[in-house]
mmCIF file of C-alpha atoms in Angstrom:
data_model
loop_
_atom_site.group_PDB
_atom_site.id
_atom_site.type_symbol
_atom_site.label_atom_id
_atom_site.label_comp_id
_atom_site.label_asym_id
_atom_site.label_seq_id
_atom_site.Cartn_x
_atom_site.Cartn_y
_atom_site.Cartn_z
ATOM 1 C CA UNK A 14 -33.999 12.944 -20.070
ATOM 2 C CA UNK A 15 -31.632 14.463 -17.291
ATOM 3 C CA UNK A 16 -28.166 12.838 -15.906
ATOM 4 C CA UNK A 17 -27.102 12.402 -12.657
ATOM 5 C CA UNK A 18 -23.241 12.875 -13.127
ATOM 6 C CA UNK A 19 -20.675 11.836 -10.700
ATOM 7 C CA UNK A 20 -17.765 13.254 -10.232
ATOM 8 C CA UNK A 21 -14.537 11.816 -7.706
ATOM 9 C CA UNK A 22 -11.342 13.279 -8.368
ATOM 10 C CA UNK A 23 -10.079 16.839 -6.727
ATOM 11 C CA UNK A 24 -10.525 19.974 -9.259
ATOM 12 C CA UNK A 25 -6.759 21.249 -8.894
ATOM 13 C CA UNK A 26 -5.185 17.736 -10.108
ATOM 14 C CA UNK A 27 -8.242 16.706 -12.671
ATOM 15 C CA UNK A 28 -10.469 18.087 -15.378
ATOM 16 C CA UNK A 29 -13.444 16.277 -14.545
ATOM 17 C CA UNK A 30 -15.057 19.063 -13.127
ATOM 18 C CA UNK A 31 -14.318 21.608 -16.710
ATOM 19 C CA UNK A 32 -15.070 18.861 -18.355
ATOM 20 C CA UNK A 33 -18.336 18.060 -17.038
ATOM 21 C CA UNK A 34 -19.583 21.618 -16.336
ATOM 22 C CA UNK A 35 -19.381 21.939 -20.217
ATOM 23 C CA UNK A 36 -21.444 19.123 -20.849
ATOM 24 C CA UNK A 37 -24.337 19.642 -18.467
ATOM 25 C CA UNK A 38 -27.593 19.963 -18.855
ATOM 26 C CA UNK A 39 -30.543 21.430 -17.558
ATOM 27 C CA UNK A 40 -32.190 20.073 -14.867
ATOM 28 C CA UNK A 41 -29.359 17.205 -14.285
ATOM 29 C CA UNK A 42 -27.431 16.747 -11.162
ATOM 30 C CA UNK A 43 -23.752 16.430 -10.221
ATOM 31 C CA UNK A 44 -22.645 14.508 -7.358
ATOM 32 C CA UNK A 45 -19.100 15.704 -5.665
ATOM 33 C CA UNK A 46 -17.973 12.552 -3.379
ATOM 34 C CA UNK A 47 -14.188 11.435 -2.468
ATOM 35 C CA UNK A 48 -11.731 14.552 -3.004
ATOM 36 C CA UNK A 49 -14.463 16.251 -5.646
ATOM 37 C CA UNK A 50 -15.760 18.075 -2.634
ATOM 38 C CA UNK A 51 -12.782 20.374 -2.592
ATOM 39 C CA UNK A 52 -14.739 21.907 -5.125
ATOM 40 C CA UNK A 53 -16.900 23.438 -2.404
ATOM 41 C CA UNK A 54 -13.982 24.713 -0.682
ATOM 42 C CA UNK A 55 -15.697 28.601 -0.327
ATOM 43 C CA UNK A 56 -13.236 31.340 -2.425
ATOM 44 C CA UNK A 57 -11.747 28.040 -3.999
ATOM 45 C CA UNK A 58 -11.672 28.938 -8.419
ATOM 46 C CA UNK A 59 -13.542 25.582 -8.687
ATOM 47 C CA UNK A 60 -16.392 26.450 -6.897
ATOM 48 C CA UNK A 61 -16.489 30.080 -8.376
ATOM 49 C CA UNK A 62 -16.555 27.876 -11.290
ATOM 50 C CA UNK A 63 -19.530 25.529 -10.254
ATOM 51 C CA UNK A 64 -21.314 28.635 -8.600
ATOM 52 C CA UNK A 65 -21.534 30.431 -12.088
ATOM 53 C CA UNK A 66 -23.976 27.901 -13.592
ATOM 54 C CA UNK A 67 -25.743 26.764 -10.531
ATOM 55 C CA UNK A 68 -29.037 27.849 -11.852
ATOM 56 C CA UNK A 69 -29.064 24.965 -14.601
ATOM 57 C CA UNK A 70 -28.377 21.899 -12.450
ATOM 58 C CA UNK A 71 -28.817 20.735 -8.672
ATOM 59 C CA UNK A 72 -25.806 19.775 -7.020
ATOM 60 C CA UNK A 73 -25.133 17.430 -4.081
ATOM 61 C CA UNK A 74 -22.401 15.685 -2.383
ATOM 62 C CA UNK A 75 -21.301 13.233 -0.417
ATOM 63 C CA UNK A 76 -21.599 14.085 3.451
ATOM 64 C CA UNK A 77 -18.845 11.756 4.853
ATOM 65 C CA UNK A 78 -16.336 13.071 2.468
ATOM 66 C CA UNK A 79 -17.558 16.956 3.490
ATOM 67 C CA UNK A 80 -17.027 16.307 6.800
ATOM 68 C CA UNK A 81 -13.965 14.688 7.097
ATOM 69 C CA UNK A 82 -12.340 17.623 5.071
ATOM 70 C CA UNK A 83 -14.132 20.290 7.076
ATOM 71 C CA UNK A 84 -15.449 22.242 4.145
ATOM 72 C CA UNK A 85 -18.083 25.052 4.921
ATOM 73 C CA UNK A 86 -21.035 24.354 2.616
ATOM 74 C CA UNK A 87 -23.174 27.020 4.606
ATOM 75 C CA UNK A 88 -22.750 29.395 1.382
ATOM 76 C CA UNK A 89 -23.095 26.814 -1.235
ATOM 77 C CA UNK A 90 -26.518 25.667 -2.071
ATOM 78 C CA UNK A 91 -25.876 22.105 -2.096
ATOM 79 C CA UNK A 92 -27.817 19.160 -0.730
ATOM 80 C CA UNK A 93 -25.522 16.917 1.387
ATOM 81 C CA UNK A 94 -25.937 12.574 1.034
ATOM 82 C CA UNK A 95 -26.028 9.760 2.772
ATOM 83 C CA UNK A 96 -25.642 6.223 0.719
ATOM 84 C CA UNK A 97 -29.333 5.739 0.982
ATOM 85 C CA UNK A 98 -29.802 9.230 -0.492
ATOM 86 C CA UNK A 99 -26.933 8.434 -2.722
ATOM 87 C CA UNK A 100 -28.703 5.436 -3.973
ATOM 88 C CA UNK A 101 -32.433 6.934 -4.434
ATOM 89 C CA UNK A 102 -30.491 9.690 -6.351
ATOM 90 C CA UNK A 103 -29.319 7.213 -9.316
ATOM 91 C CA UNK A 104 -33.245 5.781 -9.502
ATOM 92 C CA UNK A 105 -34.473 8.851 -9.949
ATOM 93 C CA UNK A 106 -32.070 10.290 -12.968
ATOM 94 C CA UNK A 107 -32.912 8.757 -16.272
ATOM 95 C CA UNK A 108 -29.012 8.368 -16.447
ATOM 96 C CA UNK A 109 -25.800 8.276 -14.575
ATOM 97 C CA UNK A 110 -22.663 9.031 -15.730
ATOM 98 C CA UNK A 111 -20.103 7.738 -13.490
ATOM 99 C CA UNK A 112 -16.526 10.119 -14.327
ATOM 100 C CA UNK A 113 -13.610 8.019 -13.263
ATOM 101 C CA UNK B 6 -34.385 -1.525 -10.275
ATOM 102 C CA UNK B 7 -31.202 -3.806 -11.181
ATOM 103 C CA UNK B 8 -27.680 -2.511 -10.723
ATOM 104 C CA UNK B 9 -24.111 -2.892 -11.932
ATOM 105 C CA UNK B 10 -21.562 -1.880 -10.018
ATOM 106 C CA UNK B 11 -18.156 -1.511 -11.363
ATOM 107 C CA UNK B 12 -15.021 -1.421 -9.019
ATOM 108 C CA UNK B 13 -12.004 -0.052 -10.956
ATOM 109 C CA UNK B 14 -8.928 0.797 -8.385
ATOM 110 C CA UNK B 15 -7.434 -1.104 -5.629
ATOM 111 C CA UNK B 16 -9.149 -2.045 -1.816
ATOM 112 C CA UNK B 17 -7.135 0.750 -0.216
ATOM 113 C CA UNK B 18 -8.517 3.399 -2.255
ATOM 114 C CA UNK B 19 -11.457 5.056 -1.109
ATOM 115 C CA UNK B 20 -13.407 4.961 -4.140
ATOM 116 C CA UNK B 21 -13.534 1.065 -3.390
ATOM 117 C CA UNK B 22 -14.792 1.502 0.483
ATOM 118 C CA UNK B 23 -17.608 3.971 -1.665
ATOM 119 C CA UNK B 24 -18.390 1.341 -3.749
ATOM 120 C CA UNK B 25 -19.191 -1.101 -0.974
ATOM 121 C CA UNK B 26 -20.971 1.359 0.983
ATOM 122 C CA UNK B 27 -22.969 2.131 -2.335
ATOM 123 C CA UNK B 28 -23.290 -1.618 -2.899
ATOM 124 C CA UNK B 29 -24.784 -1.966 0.963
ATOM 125 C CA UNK B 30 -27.013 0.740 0.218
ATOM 126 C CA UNK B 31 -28.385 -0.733 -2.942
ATOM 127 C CA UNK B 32 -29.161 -4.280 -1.440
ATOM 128 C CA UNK B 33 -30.890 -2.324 1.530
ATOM 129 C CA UNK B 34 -33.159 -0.465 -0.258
ATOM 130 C CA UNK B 35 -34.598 -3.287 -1.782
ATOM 131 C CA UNK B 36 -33.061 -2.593 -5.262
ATOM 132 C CA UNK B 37 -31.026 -6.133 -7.007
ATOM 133 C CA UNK B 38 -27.420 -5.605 -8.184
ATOM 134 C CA UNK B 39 -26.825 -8.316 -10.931
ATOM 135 C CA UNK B 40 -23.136 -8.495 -10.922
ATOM 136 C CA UNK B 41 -20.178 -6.886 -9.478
ATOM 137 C CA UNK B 42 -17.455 -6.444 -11.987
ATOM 138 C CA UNK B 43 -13.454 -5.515 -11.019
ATOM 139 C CA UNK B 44 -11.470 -4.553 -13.770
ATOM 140 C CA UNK B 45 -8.287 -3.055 -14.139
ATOM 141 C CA UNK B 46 -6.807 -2.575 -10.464
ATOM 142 C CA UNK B 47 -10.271 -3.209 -8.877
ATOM 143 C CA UNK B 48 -8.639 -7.370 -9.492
ATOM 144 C CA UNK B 49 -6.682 -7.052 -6.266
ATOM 145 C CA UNK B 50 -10.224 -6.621 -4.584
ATOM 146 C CA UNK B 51 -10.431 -10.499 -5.153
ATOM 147 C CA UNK B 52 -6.775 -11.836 -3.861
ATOM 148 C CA UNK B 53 -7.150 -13.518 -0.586
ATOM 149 C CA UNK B 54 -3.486 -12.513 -0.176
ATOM 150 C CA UNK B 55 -3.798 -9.065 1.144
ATOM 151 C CA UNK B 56 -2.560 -7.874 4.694
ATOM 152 C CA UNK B 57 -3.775 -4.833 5.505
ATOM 153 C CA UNK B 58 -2.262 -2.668 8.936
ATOM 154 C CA UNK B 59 -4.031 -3.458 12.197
ATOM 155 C CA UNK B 60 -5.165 0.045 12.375
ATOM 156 C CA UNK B 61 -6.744 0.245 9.004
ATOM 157 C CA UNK B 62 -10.139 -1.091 7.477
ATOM 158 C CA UNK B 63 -9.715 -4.290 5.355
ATOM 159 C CA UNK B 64 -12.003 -3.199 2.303
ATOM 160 C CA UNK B 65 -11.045 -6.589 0.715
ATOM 161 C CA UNK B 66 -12.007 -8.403 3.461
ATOM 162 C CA UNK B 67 -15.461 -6.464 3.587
ATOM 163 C CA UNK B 68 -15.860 -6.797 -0.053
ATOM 164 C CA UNK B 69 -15.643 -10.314 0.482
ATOM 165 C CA UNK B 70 -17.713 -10.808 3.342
ATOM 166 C CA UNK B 71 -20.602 -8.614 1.541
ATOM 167 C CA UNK B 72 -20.626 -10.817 -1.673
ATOM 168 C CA UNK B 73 -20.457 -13.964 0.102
ATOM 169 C CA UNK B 74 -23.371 -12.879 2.273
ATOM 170 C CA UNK B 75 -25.652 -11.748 -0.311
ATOM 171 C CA UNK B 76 -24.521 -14.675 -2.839
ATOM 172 C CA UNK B 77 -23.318 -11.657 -5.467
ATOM 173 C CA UNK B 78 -21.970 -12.594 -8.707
ATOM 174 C CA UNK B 79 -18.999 -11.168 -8.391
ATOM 175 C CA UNK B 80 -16.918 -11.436 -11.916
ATOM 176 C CA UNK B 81 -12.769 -10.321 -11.719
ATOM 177 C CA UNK B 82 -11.710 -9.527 -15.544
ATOM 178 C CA UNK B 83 -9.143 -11.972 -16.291
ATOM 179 C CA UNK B 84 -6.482 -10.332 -18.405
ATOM 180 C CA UNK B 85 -6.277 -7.938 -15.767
ATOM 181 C CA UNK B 86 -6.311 -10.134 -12.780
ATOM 182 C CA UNK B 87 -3.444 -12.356 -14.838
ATOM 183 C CA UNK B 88 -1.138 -9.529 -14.802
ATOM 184 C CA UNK B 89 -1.600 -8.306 -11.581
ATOM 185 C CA UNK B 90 -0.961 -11.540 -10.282
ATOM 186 C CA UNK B 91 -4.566 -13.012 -9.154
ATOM 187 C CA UNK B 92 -5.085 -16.443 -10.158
ATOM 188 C CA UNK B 93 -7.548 -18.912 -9.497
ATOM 189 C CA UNK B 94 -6.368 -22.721 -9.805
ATOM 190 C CA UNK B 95 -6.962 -23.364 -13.115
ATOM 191 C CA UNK B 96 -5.135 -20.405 -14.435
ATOM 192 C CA UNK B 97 -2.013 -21.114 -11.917
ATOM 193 C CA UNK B 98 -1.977 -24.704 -12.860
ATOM 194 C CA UNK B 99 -2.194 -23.328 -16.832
ATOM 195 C CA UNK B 100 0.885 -20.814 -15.993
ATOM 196 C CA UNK B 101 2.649 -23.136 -13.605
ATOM 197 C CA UNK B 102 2.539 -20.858 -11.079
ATOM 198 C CA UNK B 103 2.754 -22.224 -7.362
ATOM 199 C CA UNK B 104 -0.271 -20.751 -5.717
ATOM 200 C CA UNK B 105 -4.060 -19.323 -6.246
ATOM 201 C CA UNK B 106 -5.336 -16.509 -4.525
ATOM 202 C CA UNK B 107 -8.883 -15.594 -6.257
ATOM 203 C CA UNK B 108 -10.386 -15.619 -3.101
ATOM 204 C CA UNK B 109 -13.952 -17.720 -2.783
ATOM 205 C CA UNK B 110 -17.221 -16.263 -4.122
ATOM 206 C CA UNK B 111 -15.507 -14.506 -6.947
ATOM 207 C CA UNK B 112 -15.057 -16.011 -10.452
ATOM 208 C CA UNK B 113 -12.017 -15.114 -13.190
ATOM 209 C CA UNK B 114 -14.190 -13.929 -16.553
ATOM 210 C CA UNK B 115 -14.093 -11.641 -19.606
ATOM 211 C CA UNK B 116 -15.512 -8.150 -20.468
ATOM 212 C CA UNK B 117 -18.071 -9.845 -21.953
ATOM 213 C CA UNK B 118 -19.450 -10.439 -17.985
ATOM 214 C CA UNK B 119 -20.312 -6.863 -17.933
ATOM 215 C CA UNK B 120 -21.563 -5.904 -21.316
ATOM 216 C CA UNK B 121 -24.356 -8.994 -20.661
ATOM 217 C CA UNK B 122 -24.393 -7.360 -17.199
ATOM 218 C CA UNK B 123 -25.409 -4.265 -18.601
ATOM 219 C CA UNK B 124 -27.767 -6.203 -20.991
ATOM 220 C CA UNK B 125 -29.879 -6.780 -17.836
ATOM 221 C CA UNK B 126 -29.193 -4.028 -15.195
ATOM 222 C CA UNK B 127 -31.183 -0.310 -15.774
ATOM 223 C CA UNK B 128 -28.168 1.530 -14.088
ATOM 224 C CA UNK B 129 -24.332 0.699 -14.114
ATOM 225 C CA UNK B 130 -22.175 2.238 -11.427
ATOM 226 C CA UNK B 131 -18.663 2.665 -11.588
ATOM 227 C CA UNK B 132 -16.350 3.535 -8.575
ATOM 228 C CA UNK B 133 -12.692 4.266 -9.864
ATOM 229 C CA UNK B 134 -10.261 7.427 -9.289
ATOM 230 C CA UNK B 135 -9.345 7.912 -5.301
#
């Protein structure tokens, strides 16, 4: 049964991010949306941090909130969302765990 | 498939203009959401006493317009509405307090609202955080 896990808050200021990288598992999915993009921020140590275990789940993110910070995602492998793809996403997971 | 969606900071943050995008989303695939729930500072969502600046979005407003469209049960959690100062008329009559601001379409209720939410709904969203 996999997890779609959500994450919202910026990796310098929270742990959600640690925190949820230790508890994932294979073949879930994180979401990054509001300031949890940073994250993707390329050189950043959060998304050294989310690169080293990439193989183990599939990662998206909000595409409104990447754009309006201007973060290059042309290194990441990421898959970018819209609301409707944002929506199909928590159908298709088993679970969501929203981290507020 | 039935949704829950839980609002948990104020209208100005954006995790509350998410939600409502989410919540727009949800409706327009097709999917049902059984009840809205605001707790903790989500509450101010439901005052009808907000004035937002001309040059910014009024996610209240839009909140309110969305569940009022759709006919959403939209349930405010009471003890924290109460202390954040959002009363409907029978709780400012009980207080003696001069005014009531739960604006329409929304109704003051207990945590109970979203555990029998969650009885029903397959998936339970919550937008909180910025």
């Amino acid at each position: 049964m996999t997890t779609l896990h959500i994450l919202n808050a910026s990796p310098s200021t929270a742990t959600q991010l640690k925190s949820c990288l230790r508890v994932v598992s294979i073949g879930d999915g994180i979401v990054l949306c509001g300031e949890a993009v940073q994250a993707l921020r390329p050189g950043s140590a959060a998304a050294e941090q989310l690169l080293a275990c990439q193989q183990t789940y599939h990662l998206y993110a909000l595409q409104e909130d990447v754009q309006a910070r201007a973060i290059d995602t042309t290194m990441v492998s990421v898959t970018l969302l819209d609301y409707p793809a944002f929506v199909a996403l928590c159908v298709d997971y088993a679970r969501v765990n929203s981290w507020t | 498939m039935k949704f829950v969606i839980s609002v948990l900071s104020s209208s100005h943050a954006p995790s509350t203009r998410r939600a409502l995008r989410f919540a727009q989303a949800v409706l327009a695939a097709g999917h049902e959401i059984i009840r809205v729930f605001f707790y903790q500072d989500g509450v101010l969502t439901a005052s009808n006493n907000l004035v937002v600046a001309q040059d910014q979005q009024d996610i209240a407003q839009q909140w309110q317009a969305f569940i009022a469209e759709n006919e959403l049960d939209a349930v405010v959690c009471i003890a924290a509405a109460l202390r954040r100062g959002v009363l409907d008329q029978t709780e400012a009559q009980r207080y003696g307090r001069e005014a009531a601001n739960l604006a329409e379409g929304y109704q003051l209720s207990g945590l109970g609202q979203l555990h029998d939410g969650l009885q029903q709904a397959e998936r339970l969203i919550s937008f909180g955080g910025q």
